[in-house]
Tab-separated table of C-alpha atoms in Angstrom:
chain	number	residue	atom	x	y	z
A	1	UNK	CA	-10.232	17.400	18.872
A	2	UNK	CA	-9.396	17.601	15.158
A	3	UNK	CA	-11.872	16.043	12.749
A	4	UNK	CA	-10.651	14.172	9.680
A	5	UNK	CA	-12.726	13.657	6.562
A	6	UNK	CA	-11.673	10.700	4.409
A	7	UNK	CA	-12.400	10.521	0.666
A	8	UNK	CA	-11.939	7.182	-1.078
A	9	UNK	CA	-12.950	5.272	-4.183
A	10	UNK	CA	-11.650	1.780	-3.415
A	11	UNK	CA	-10.620	-0.420	-0.516
A	12	UNK	CA	-9.251	2.484	1.497
A	13	UNK	CA	-6.117	0.822	2.871
A	14	UNK	CA	-4.590	4.212	3.711
A	15	UNK	CA	-7.823	5.165	5.482
A	16	UNK	CA	-7.555	1.976	7.545
A	17	UNK	CA	-3.927	2.761	8.370
A	18	UNK	CA	-4.982	6.189	9.664
A	19	UNK	CA	-7.868	4.637	11.627
A	20	UNK	CA	-5.429	2.144	13.180
A	21	UNK	CA	-3.036	4.943	14.127
A	22	UNK	CA	-5.900	6.767	15.863
A	23	UNK	CA	-7.006	3.636	17.734
A	24	UNK	CA	-3.399	3.077	18.867
A	25	UNK	CA	-3.190	6.727	20.016
A	26	UNK	CA	-0.447	7.565	17.524
A	27	UNK	CA	-2.570	10.508	16.339
A	28	UNK	CA	-3.595	12.082	19.632
A	29	UNK	CA	-6.440	14.540	19.406
A	30	UNK	CA	-7.639	13.267	16.024
A	31	UNK	CA	-10.746	11.384	15.041
A	32	UNK	CA	-12.329	10.382	11.753
A	33	UNK	CA	-15.548	12.374	11.508
A	34	UNK	CA	-16.814	11.052	8.165
A	35	UNK	CA	-15.842	8.809	5.240
A	36	UNK	CA	-17.130	9.712	1.778
A	37	UNK	CA	-16.927	7.963	-1.577
A	38	UNK	CA	-17.974	8.733	-5.116
A	39	UNK	CA	-18.785	5.019	-5.549
A	40	UNK	CA	-21.597	3.259	-3.702
A	41	UNK	CA	-19.819	-0.117	-3.761
A	42	UNK	CA	-16.400	1.106	-2.572
A	43	UNK	CA	-15.075	-1.521	-0.125
A	44	UNK	CA	-13.696	1.299	2.028
A	45	UNK	CA	-17.246	2.424	2.862
A	46	UNK	CA	-18.109	-1.033	4.175
A	47	UNK	CA	-14.886	-1.032	6.202
A	48	UNK	CA	-15.792	2.357	7.685
A	49	UNK	CA	-19.254	1.150	8.678
A	50	UNK	CA	-17.708	-1.885	10.378
A	51	UNK	CA	-15.744	0.611	12.475
A	52	UNK	CA	-19.002	2.447	13.274
A	53	UNK	CA	-17.872	5.548	11.421
A	54	UNK	CA	-20.292	7.771	9.493
A	55	UNK	CA	-19.855	6.672	5.872
A	56	UNK	CA	-21.722	7.931	2.821
A	57	UNK	CA	-21.673	7.422	-0.931
A	58	UNK	CA	-22.179	10.544	-3.013
A	59	UNK	CA	-22.275	9.164	-6.567
A	60	UNK	CA	-20.662	11.284	-9.239
A	61	UNK	CA	-21.840	9.503	-12.385
A	62	UNK	CA	-24.165	11.602	-14.503
A	63	UNK	CA	-23.791	14.700	-12.352
A	64	UNK	CA	-22.052	17.977	-13.036
A	65	UNK	CA	-18.750	18.259	-11.188
A	66	UNK	CA	-19.776	21.497	-9.459
A	67	UNK	CA	-22.997	19.950	-8.184
A	68	UNK	CA	-21.229	16.826	-6.916
A	69	UNK	CA	-18.426	18.771	-5.267
A	70	UNK	CA	-20.902	21.110	-3.583
A	71	UNK	CA	-22.624	18.131	-1.962
A	72	UNK	CA	-19.267	16.676	-0.864
A	73	UNK	CA	-18.228	20.016	0.663
A	74	UNK	CA	-21.567	20.378	2.449
A	75	UNK	CA	-21.230	16.911	3.967
A	76	UNK	CA	-17.667	17.649	5.138
A	77	UNK	CA	-18.793	20.931	6.701
A	78	UNK	CA	-21.750	19.175	8.324
A	79	UNK	CA	-19.268	16.914	10.134
A	80	UNK	CA	-17.030	19.882	11.023
A	81	UNK	CA	-14.026	18.471	9.199
A	82	UNK	CA	-10.697	20.201	9.881
A	83	UNK	CA	-8.512	18.182	7.495
A	84	UNK	CA	-9.504	16.270	4.347
A	85	UNK	CA	-7.457	13.150	3.561
A	86	UNK	CA	-7.694	11.587	0.109
A	87	UNK	CA	-7.170	7.829	0.375
A	88	UNK	CA	-7.379	6.449	-3.132
A	89	UNK	CA	-9.983	8.999	-4.242
A	90	UNK	CA	-10.041	8.687	-8.023
A	91	UNK	CA	-11.461	12.063	-8.960
A	92	UNK	CA	-9.644	15.324	-9.584
A	93	UNK	CA	-10.942	17.942	-7.163
A	94	UNK	CA	-12.314	21.136	-8.674
A	95	UNK	CA	-10.786	24.527	-7.810
A	96	UNK	CA	-14.081	25.219	-6.005
A	97	UNK	CA	-13.497	22.186	-3.751
A	98	UNK	CA	-9.835	23.059	-3.090
A	99	UNK	CA	-10.780	26.638	-2.211
A	100	UNK	CA	-13.246	25.372	0.405
A	101	UNK	CA	-10.390	23.759	2.352
A	102	UNK	CA	-7.271	25.829	1.602
A	103	UNK	CA	-4.109	23.921	2.536
A	104	UNK	CA	-6.311	21.488	4.422
A	105	UNK	CA	-6.480	18.675	1.852
A	106	UNK	CA	-3.821	15.961	1.791
A	107	UNK	CA	-3.179	13.241	-0.776
A	108	UNK	CA	-0.908	10.215	-0.924
A	109	UNK	CA	0.502	9.312	-4.335
A	110	UNK	CA	2.492	6.135	-5.160
A	111	UNK	CA	5.475	7.808	-6.786
A	112	UNK	CA	8.217	10.264	-5.959
A	113	UNK	CA	6.520	13.349	-7.302
A	114	UNK	CA	6.935	15.223	-9.582
A	115	UNK	CA	7.830	11.960	-11.350
A	116	UNK	CA	4.977	9.783	-12.629
A	117	UNK	CA	1.807	11.681	-11.674
A	118	UNK	CA	-1.638	10.368	-12.537
A	119	UNK	CA	-2.616	6.742	-12.944
A	120	UNK	CA	-0.475	3.581	-13.075
A	121	UNK	CA	2.499	5.246	-11.413
A	122	UNK	CA	4.219	1.932	-10.685
A	123	UNK	CA	3.898	0.867	-14.327
A	124	UNK	CA	5.249	4.250	-15.393
A	125	UNK	CA	8.239	3.788	-13.072
A	126	UNK	CA	8.981	0.277	-14.336
A	127	UNK	CA	8.573	1.291	-17.977
A	128	UNK	CA	10.971	4.190	-17.448
A	129	UNK	CA	13.544	1.940	-15.836
A	130	UNK	CA	14.096	3.908	-12.635
A	131	UNK	CA	16.121	2.292	-9.847
A	132	UNK	CA	14.145	3.921	-7.035
A	133	UNK	CA	10.423	4.569	-6.615
A	134	UNK	CA	8.325	5.513	-3.618
A	135	UNK	CA	5.414	7.599	-2.422
A	136	UNK	CA	4.575	11.212	-1.650
A	137	UNK	CA	2.194	12.938	0.750
A	138	UNK	CA	1.361	16.402	-0.521
A	139	UNK	CA	-1.088	19.236	-0.168
A	140	UNK	CA	-3.757	19.212	-2.861
A	141	UNK	CA	-4.140	22.158	-5.201
A	142	UNK	CA	-6.202	22.504	-8.375
A	143	UNK	CA	-3.568	20.690	-10.470
A	144	UNK	CA	-3.048	16.934	-10.666
A	145	UNK	CA	-0.600	15.618	-8.036
A	146	UNK	CA	1.088	18.999	-7.896
A	147	UNK	CA	0.743	20.602	-4.441
A	148	UNK	CA	3.613	21.236	-1.995
A	149	UNK	CA	5.259	18.030	-0.755
A	150	UNK	CA	5.070	17.166	2.965
A	151	UNK	CA	6.819	13.780	3.134
A	152	UNK	CA	8.288	11.199	0.759
A	153	UNK	CA	9.573	7.663	1.197
A	154	UNK	CA	11.899	5.790	-1.163
A	155	UNK	CA	11.896	2.098	-2.081
A	156	UNK	CA	14.396	0.389	-4.404
A	157	UNK	CA	13.099	-1.015	-7.682
A	158	UNK	CA	14.306	-4.599	-7.948
A	159	UNK	CA	15.152	-6.285	-11.234
A	160	UNK	CA	12.544	-8.915	-10.382
A	161	UNK	CA	9.764	-6.393	-9.719
A	162	UNK	CA	6.458	-6.250	-11.530
A	163	UNK	CA	3.660	-3.764	-10.869
A	164	UNK	CA	2.219	-5.918	-8.091
A	165	UNK	CA	5.412	-6.460	-6.076
A	166	UNK	CA	6.494	-2.841	-6.433
A	167	UNK	CA	3.023	-1.612	-5.462
A	168	UNK	CA	3.002	-3.775	-2.340
A	169	UNK	CA	6.351	-2.421	-1.139
A	170	UNK	CA	5.331	1.155	-1.844
A	171	UNK	CA	1.998	0.644	-0.060
A	172	UNK	CA	3.741	-0.282	3.200
A	173	UNK	CA	5.572	3.043	3.056
A	174	UNK	CA	2.345	4.876	2.185
A	175	UNK	CA	0.712	3.586	5.360
A	176	UNK	CA	3.713	4.732	7.406
A	177	UNK	CA	4.236	8.246	6.070
A	178	UNK	CA	0.583	9.246	5.624
A	179	UNK	CA	0.027	8.979	9.375
A	180	UNK	CA	3.250	10.928	9.992
A	181	UNK	CA	2.156	13.675	7.605
A	182	UNK	CA	-1.302	13.951	9.172
A	183	UNK	CA	0.343	14.311	12.598
A	184	UNK	CA	2.656	17.084	11.354
A	185	UNK	CA	-0.227	19.044	9.842
A	186	UNK	CA	-2.629	18.606	12.761
A	187	UNK	CA	0.030	19.688	15.248
A	188	UNK	CA	0.879	22.717	13.090
A	189	UNK	CA	4.580	21.919	13.177
A	190	UNK	CA	5.319	23.210	9.691
A	191	UNK	CA	5.465	26.251	7.473
A	192	UNK	CA	5.104	26.568	3.711
A	193	UNK	CA	7.811	28.530	1.923
A	194	UNK	CA	7.074	28.624	-1.781
A	195	UNK	CA	6.741	24.959	-2.727
A	196	UNK	CA	8.647	23.748	0.324
A	197	UNK	CA	6.937	22.373	3.421
A	198	UNK	CA	9.390	22.886	6.274
A	199	UNK	CA	8.947	21.081	9.587
A	200	UNK	CA	9.336	23.422	12.546
A	201	UNK	CA	9.462	20.878	15.355
């Protein structure tokens, strides 16, 4: 059995998509071992508790990053986490955190990286006038939205789109490809060559 650790700061819709995939046996051999948030009132924590999953808030406000990250890492190790999945976790991980789980931290970002990293990606895409947007699942390194890319999905940008409508269409693809990416990594059907993640099965 492979243990997943979920980090979130908000509603955790990608976490719920992964949980649904596990319950429907689309991620055989995987289970969510723990859900952590930097915010005590994150709706995703309440959702995790409703699913009877271990869920904990580890507040970051007023604490040194190293101290906070050390507690997060300790909690993940306590639950014997094999793979860390960021699901709307709104903090940049320290190099210390990344080093604790080398090539075992995944993130989903609502743009076709390397375009539009950081916040408000959909607004960035609309402001730039692109005709296609999408989402990216990637390994996390110590830089913002910069690790090797595992999967991407493309959605057209419609002339009628605003941030909300574009976000909703991208989110559907996020839910689809995040589960696919987790499956690829857990099954070990990949190799990393430079920045490229190459599927081997």
